[in-house]
Tab-separated table of C-alpha atoms and ligand atoms in Angstrom:
chain	number	residue	atom	x	y	z
C	28	MET	CA	0.000	0.000	0.000
C	29	THR	CA	1.449	3.395	-0.874
C	30	ALA	CA	1.711	6.302	1.507
C	31	GLN	CA	-0.770	8.190	-0.665
C	32	MET	CA	-3.453	5.494	-0.382
C	33	THR	CA	-3.324	5.488	3.415
C	34	GLY	CA	-3.100	9.255	3.740
C	35	HIS	CA	-0.005	8.675	5.822
C	36	PRO	CA	3.173	10.679	5.387
C	37	ALA	CA	6.097	8.936	3.792
C	38	ALA	CA	8.199	9.105	6.995
C	39	PRO	CA	9.183	5.719	8.418
C	40	VAL	CA	7.029	4.457	11.282
C	41	LEU	CA	10.045	3.698	13.458
C	42	ARG	CA	12.253	6.748	13.683
C	43	THR	CA	14.835	5.899	16.302
C	44	ARG	CA	16.842	2.977	17.627
C	45	TYR	CA	14.858	3.219	20.841
C	46	GLN	CA	11.551	2.906	18.952
C	47	GLU	CA	12.981	-0.083	17.100
C	48	SER	CA	13.812	-1.739	20.406
C	49	VAL	CA	10.317	-1.061	21.774
C	50	ALA	CA	8.739	-2.504	18.622
C	51	ALA	CA	10.999	-5.542	18.867
C	52	TYR	CA	9.971	-6.057	22.484
C	53	TRP	CA	6.244	-6.134	21.645
C	54	ASP	CA	6.727	-8.023	18.376
C	55	THR	CA	8.465	-10.870	20.169
C	56	ASN	CA	6.288	-10.847	23.305
C	57	ARG	CA	3.892	-13.430	21.853
C	58	ASP	CA	3.838	-16.109	24.488
C	59	ASP	CA	2.539	-14.108	27.449
C	60	PRO	CA	-0.032	-16.135	29.365
C	61	VAL	CA	-0.521	-13.159	31.709
C	62	ASN	CA	-2.308	-11.493	28.796
C	63	LEU	CA	-3.365	-14.350	26.512
C	64	ARG	CA	-5.079	-16.508	29.118
C	65	LEU	CA	-7.090	-13.529	30.315
C	66	GLY	CA	-8.051	-12.447	26.799
C	67	GLU	CA	-9.190	-15.945	25.842
C	68	ILE	CA	-12.024	-15.625	28.357
C	69	ASP	CA	-14.094	-13.264	26.210
C	70	GLY	CA	-11.928	-12.054	23.308
C	71	LEU	CA	-10.868	-8.783	24.962
C	72	TYR	CA	-7.069	-8.837	24.997
C	73	HIS	CA	-5.709	-6.130	27.281
C	74	HIS	CA	-2.269	-4.661	27.813
C	75	HIS	CA	-2.958	-2.785	30.993
C	76	TYR	CA	-3.559	-3.499	34.663
C	77	GLY	CA	-6.658	-3.723	36.809
C	78	VAL	CA	-8.588	-1.586	39.286
C	79	GLY	CA	-10.971	-2.452	42.092
C	80	ASP	CA	-11.173	-4.967	44.915
C	81	TYR	CA	-10.999	-8.627	44.044
C	82	ASP	CA	-13.495	-11.133	45.345
C	83	PRO	CA	-11.581	-13.041	48.054
C	84	SER	CA	-13.677	-16.166	47.432
C	85	VAL	CA	-11.649	-16.791	44.244
C	86	LEU	CA	-8.708	-17.760	46.473
C	87	ALA	CA	-10.760	-19.726	48.969
C	88	GLY	CA	-12.557	-22.229	46.722
C	89	PRO	CA	-11.464	-25.674	45.424
C	90	ALA	CA	-7.728	-25.825	44.680
C	91	ASP	CA	-8.019	-27.515	41.280
C	92	THR	CA	-10.048	-24.638	39.821
C	93	ARG	CA	-8.481	-21.820	41.848
C	94	ASP	CA	-6.086	-20.611	39.193
C	95	GLN	CA	-8.803	-20.276	36.573
C	96	ARG	CA	-10.907	-18.282	39.039
C	97	VAL	CA	-7.966	-15.991	39.810
C	98	ILE	CA	-7.307	-15.409	36.119
C	99	ALA	CA	-10.977	-14.625	35.446
C	100	GLU	CA	-10.963	-12.178	38.351
C	101	MET	CA	-7.803	-10.439	37.086
C	102	HIS	CA	-9.481	-10.106	33.708
C	103	ARG	CA	-12.585	-8.608	35.298
C	104	LEU	CA	-10.417	-5.977	37.035
C	105	GLU	CA	-8.547	-5.144	33.801
C	106	THR	CA	-11.837	-4.729	31.940
C	107	ALA	CA	-13.072	-2.514	34.796
C	108	GLN	CA	-9.983	-0.340	34.275
C	109	ALA	CA	-10.829	0.131	30.585
C	110	ASP	CA	-14.454	0.875	31.453
C	111	LEU	CA	-13.280	3.570	33.862
C	112	LEU	CA	-11.149	5.104	31.127
C	113	LEU	CA	-14.105	5.104	28.702
C	114	ASP	CA	-16.317	6.695	31.391
C	115	HIS	CA	-14.087	9.781	31.123
C	116	LEU	CA	-14.362	10.217	27.354
C	117	GLY	CA	-17.574	12.255	27.712
C	118	ASP	CA	-20.489	12.113	25.299
C	119	ILE	CA	-19.472	10.195	22.213
C	120	ALA	CA	-21.860	9.924	19.241
C	121	PRO	CA	-21.889	7.026	16.753
C	122	THR	CA	-20.649	9.505	14.131
C	123	ASP	CA	-17.550	10.463	16.163
C	124	ARG	CA	-14.095	9.037	15.553
C	125	LEU	CA	-11.763	7.942	18.320
C	126	LEU	CA	-8.064	7.161	18.516
C	127	ASP	CA	-6.448	4.523	20.739
C	128	ALA	CA	-2.800	5.584	20.901
C	129	GLY	CA	-0.740	2.503	21.610
C	130	SER	CA	-3.542	0.031	21.014
C	131	GLY	CA	-1.843	-3.245	21.949
C	132	ARG	CA	-3.974	-6.274	21.125
C	133	GLY	CA	-7.036	-4.062	20.816
C	134	GLY	CA	-9.143	-4.688	23.931
C	135	THR	CA	-9.910	-1.067	24.855
C	136	SER	CA	-10.766	-0.138	21.239
C	137	LEU	CA	-13.259	-2.997	20.950
C	138	MET	CA	-14.864	-1.961	24.224
C	139	ALA	CA	-15.119	1.645	23.013
C	140	HIS	CA	-16.867	0.563	19.825
C	141	ARG	CA	-19.192	-1.707	21.773
C	142	ARG	CA	-20.120	1.161	24.088
C	143	PHE	CA	-20.370	4.092	21.651
C	144	GLY	CA	-21.000	2.435	18.280
C	145	CYS	CA	-18.476	4.729	16.615
C	146	GLU	CA	-15.359	4.203	14.533
C	147	VAL	CA	-12.128	3.622	16.378
C	148	ASP	CA	-8.595	3.610	15.009
C	149	GLY	CA	-5.778	2.084	16.998
C	150	VAL	CA	-2.115	2.679	16.306
C	151	THR	CA	0.859	0.668	17.505
C	152	ILE	CA	4.460	0.294	16.387
C	153	SER	CA	4.250	-3.496	16.787
C	154	GLU	CA	3.206	-5.159	13.522
C	155	TYR	CA	2.430	-8.314	15.455
C	156	GLN	CA	-0.038	-6.375	17.611
C	157	VAL	CA	-1.615	-4.720	14.542
C	158	ASP	CA	-2.288	-8.135	12.992
C	159	PHE	CA	-3.510	-9.652	16.242
C	160	ALA	CA	-5.900	-6.772	16.958
C	161	ASN	CA	-7.258	-6.645	13.398
C	162	ARG	CA	-7.929	-10.383	13.612
C	163	GLN	CA	-9.872	-9.787	16.829
C	164	ALA	CA	-11.902	-7.014	15.183
C	165	GLY	CA	-12.700	-9.497	12.399
C	166	GLU	CA	-13.802	-12.130	14.891
C	167	TRP	CA	-16.022	-9.584	16.581
C	168	GLY	CA	-17.513	-8.716	13.170
C	169	VAL	CA	-16.541	-5.045	13.506
C	170	ALA	CA	-13.539	-4.802	11.169
C	171	ASP	CA	-15.312	-2.090	9.162
C	172	ALA	CA	-15.439	0.178	12.235
C	173	VAL	CA	-12.453	-0.768	14.406
C	174	ARG	CA	-9.136	-0.683	12.562
C	175	PHE	CA	-5.598	-1.096	13.761
C	176	HIS	CA	-2.661	0.488	11.974
C	177	PHE	CA	1.097	0.157	11.985
C	178	ARG	CA	1.705	3.807	12.784
C	179	ASN	CA	3.583	5.904	15.279
C	180	MET	CA	1.449	7.785	17.798
C	181	LEU	CA	3.879	10.694	17.595
C	182	ASP	CA	3.055	11.103	13.901
C	183	THR	CA	-0.217	9.335	13.132
C	184	GLY	CA	-0.931	10.769	9.692
C	185	PHE	CA	-4.637	11.151	10.568
C	186	ASP	CA	-6.378	14.361	9.568
C	187	THR	CA	-6.147	17.479	11.712
C	188	GLY	CA	-9.172	17.841	14.016
C	189	SER	CA	-10.485	14.426	13.018
C	190	ARG	CA	-10.838	12.877	16.517
C	191	ARG	CA	-13.578	13.587	19.047
C	192	ALA	CA	-11.453	11.849	21.692
C	193	ILE	CA	-8.102	10.138	22.130
C	194	TRP	CA	-6.794	7.914	24.891
C	195	THR	CA	-3.526	6.357	25.974
C	196	ASN	CA	-3.941	3.321	28.189
C	197	GLU	CA	-0.516	2.810	29.783
C	198	THR	CA	1.497	3.752	26.721
C	199	THR	CA	2.909	7.230	27.436
C	200	MET	CA	6.006	5.824	29.172
C	201	TYR	CA	7.318	4.964	25.715
C	202	VAL	CA	7.357	8.473	24.279
C	203	ASP	CA	8.329	12.088	24.732
C	204	LEU	CA	5.224	13.735	26.171
C	205	SER	CA	5.774	17.072	24.427
C	206	GLU	CA	5.880	15.409	21.029
C	207	LEU	CA	2.893	13.224	21.878
C	208	TYR	CA	0.646	16.011	23.080
C	209	ALA	CA	1.574	18.246	20.158
C	210	GLU	CA	0.250	15.496	17.876
C	211	PHE	CA	-2.900	15.019	20.004
C	212	ALA	CA	-3.552	18.789	20.032
C	213	ARG	CA	-3.429	18.646	16.238
C	214	LEU	CA	-5.823	15.679	16.001
C	215	LEU	CA	-8.407	17.008	18.474
C	216	PRO	CA	-10.773	19.861	17.651
C	217	PHE	CA	-11.531	22.560	20.220
C	218	GLY	CA	-13.428	20.814	23.035
C	219	GLY	CA	-12.076	17.367	22.159
C	220	ARG	CA	-11.201	15.079	25.066
C	221	TYR	CA	-7.997	13.250	25.933
C	222	VAL	CA	-7.876	10.534	28.609
C	223	CYS	CA	-4.674	9.042	29.951
C	224	ILE	CA	-4.132	6.201	32.376
C	225	THR	CA	-0.506	5.895	33.346
C	226	GLY	CA	2.016	5.009	35.982
C	227	CYS	CA	4.199	7.968	36.907
C	228	TYR	CA	6.822	8.538	39.526
C	229	ASN	CA	6.352	10.910	42.410
C	230	ASP	CA	8.175	14.254	42.269
C	231	VAL	CA	7.546	14.647	45.992
C	232	THR	CA	9.542	11.567	47.013
C	233	GLY	CA	12.303	12.574	44.628
C	234	GLY	CA	13.756	10.883	41.567
C	235	ARG	CA	13.276	7.439	40.102
C	236	SER	CA	13.162	4.860	42.879
C	237	LYS	CA	14.772	1.460	42.570
C	238	ALA	CA	11.365	-0.197	42.161
C	239	VAL	CA	10.413	2.248	39.372
C	240	SER	CA	13.731	1.540	37.640
C	241	GLN	CA	12.958	-2.184	37.791
C	242	ILE	CA	9.628	-1.552	36.043
C	243	ASP	CA	11.369	0.498	33.331
C	244	GLU	CA	13.893	-2.256	32.802
C	245	HIS	CA	11.219	-4.956	32.648
C	246	TYR	CA	9.151	-3.251	29.909
C	247	THR	CA	11.901	-1.300	28.058
C	248	CYS	CA	10.101	1.908	29.019
C	249	ASN	CA	10.914	5.262	30.587
C	250	ILE	CA	8.401	6.205	33.280
C	251	HIS	CA	7.881	9.963	33.535
C	252	PRO	CA	7.470	12.029	36.691
C	253	ARG	CA	3.967	13.216	37.525
C	254	SER	CA	4.978	16.826	36.829
C	255	ALA	CA	5.948	16.027	33.228
C	256	TYR	CA	2.327	15.184	32.354
C	257	PHE	CA	0.854	18.473	33.507
C	258	ARG	CA	3.664	20.511	31.995
C	259	ALA	CA	3.287	18.850	28.595
C	260	LEU	CA	-0.514	18.955	28.638
C	261	THR	CA	-0.635	22.646	29.489
C	262	ALA	CA	1.994	23.492	26.883
C	263	ASN	CA	-0.195	21.834	24.246
C	264	ARG	CA	-3.604	23.378	24.968
C	265	LEU	CA	-4.815	20.308	26.864
C	266	VAL	CA	-6.479	21.393	30.103
C	267	PRO	CA	-7.108	18.763	32.805
C	268	ILE	CA	-10.691	18.416	34.002
C	269	SER	CA	-10.252	15.247	36.129
C	270	VAL	CA	-7.253	13.752	37.867
C	271	VAL	CA	-7.942	10.486	39.662
C	272	ASP	CA	-5.299	8.811	41.783
C	273	LEU	CA	-5.949	5.104	41.171
C	274	THR	CA	-2.986	3.896	43.226
C	275	THR	CA	-5.059	2.464	46.079
C	276	ALA	CA	-7.517	0.946	43.614
C	277	THR	CA	-4.854	-0.951	41.673
C	278	ILE	CA	-2.973	-2.515	44.597
C	279	PRO	CA	-5.468	-5.416	45.032
C	280	TYR	CA	-4.969	-6.357	41.376
C	281	TRP	CA	-1.223	-6.714	41.964
C	282	GLU	CA	-1.766	-8.691	45.167
C	283	LEU	CA	-4.063	-11.094	43.338
C	284	ARG	CA	-1.723	-11.312	40.343
C	285	ALA	CA	1.152	-12.242	42.672
C	286	HIS	CA	-0.938	-15.284	43.705
C	287	SER	CA	-1.617	-16.399	40.140
C	288	SER	CA	0.157	-18.923	37.944
C	289	VAL	CA	0.654	-16.181	35.312
C	290	ALA	CA	2.692	-13.856	37.563
C	291	THR	CA	5.712	-12.572	35.633
C	292	GLY	CA	8.045	-11.532	38.459
C	293	ILE	CA	7.343	-7.789	38.199
C	294	GLU	CA	4.559	-7.888	40.797
C	295	GLU	CA	6.762	-7.104	43.817
C	296	ALA	CA	8.270	-4.035	42.093
C	297	PHE	CA	4.781	-2.587	41.505
C	298	LEU	CA	3.648	-3.386	45.032
C	299	THR	CA	6.794	-1.858	46.539
C	300	ALA	CA	6.644	1.267	44.358
C	301	TYR	CA	2.964	1.900	45.110
C	302	ARG	CA	3.201	1.141	48.813
C	303	GLU	CA	6.306	3.259	49.413
C	304	GLY	CA	4.711	6.166	47.537
C	305	SER	CA	7.384	6.533	44.863
C	306	PHE	CA	4.920	5.740	42.067
C	307	HIS	CA	1.285	6.525	41.294
C	308	TYR	CA	-1.326	5.002	39.024
C	309	LEU	CA	-3.107	8.034	37.595
C	310	LEU	CA	-6.043	8.849	35.338
C	311	ILE	CA	-6.002	12.279	33.729
C	312	ALA	CA	-8.810	13.609	31.538
C	313	ALA	CA	-8.153	16.838	29.651
C	314	ASP	CA	-9.985	19.056	27.174
C	315	ARG	CA	-8.444	20.597	24.104
C	316	ILE	CA	-8.878	24.357	24.130
O	15	GPP	C1	1.682	-3.228	29.615
O	15	GPP	O1	0.750	-4.050	30.150
O	15	GPP	C2	2.200	-2.230	30.521
O	15	GPP	C3	3.114	-1.353	30.041
O	15	GPP	C4	3.487	-1.327	28.685
O	15	GPP	C5	3.889	-0.333	30.600
O	15	GPP	C6	4.143	-0.172	32.017
O	15	GPP	C7	2.974	0.422	32.677
O	15	GPP	C8	3.055	1.203	33.744
O	15	GPP	C9	1.814	1.660	34.417
O	15	GPP	C10	4.339	1.635	34.282
O	15	GPP	P1	0.849	-5.604	29.860
O	15	GPP	O2	-0.503	-6.147	30.107
O	15	GPP	O3	1.439	-5.870	28.534
O	15	GPP	O4	1.862	-6.070	30.972
O	15	GPP	P2	1.965	-7.576	31.539
O	15	GPP	O5	2.379	-8.434	30.404
O	15	GPP	O6	2.979	-7.487	32.641
O	15	GPP	O7	0.594	-7.929	32.054
O	16	MG	MG1	-1.220	-7.619	31.254
């Protein structure tokens, strides 16, 4: 397909060595039961964490079915996280267009289409994820409305002012926030909404803690301080309307995950970082002015 046919600029999708390494990480991360076994439950494959209390009875019941109950409960909490994000998008009409920036295997986009009935485009720099998510959209019978593209969220190629709302669900730790929000300010019309869920480190406790560094190392990412979000939003005409500290709400998810067969070894770093206060799990909703 030529650049002209897609409306996308001729620039390469991956611009830097760092972006190549991030793409390689997600392209090769194909055997991840912590995400696949959850997604298999209902066809919503997430790449984000959960919020809310877990039902303690999932740990108490018969041992032979315990793990499946734990996995189903983790999935319920991850889907609740995406629902919370969508709650902050505001009024979305079926004629609106949305952008999922860093769309992973597509779970949040499919939920957005199911809720609002509108078109959703997802972009990711992992070609594996693009193919996986487009296959899911096909299986859901919504491939005409929910489309995933091999594009860079810093330079999407979509038309100026074309998006009623944009979200990033745990993806901003891979990019420069100034570049990202400049692109979002271009894509959103006046009054358009941006919603971010992210992990960020705490300026008040100081620099990057050891636990936060372990998370960066694990995912090949670069977690930003809390201050960087508000500075970059404000500099790009994105004015916060809601800021929700989800730190307390996400801790049970990590406690449950630590008890599951699909734990990856990063659970203790998240629990330490959240409990010691060096790291927050934050939702920010902002309007484009
Ligand atoms: C992906 O979720 C998470 C990240 C890319 C970035 C780190 C997020 C922070 C809030 C710091 P995932 O579902 O792919 O992770 P896992 O495989 O561990 O479940
Ligand atoms: Mg996951």
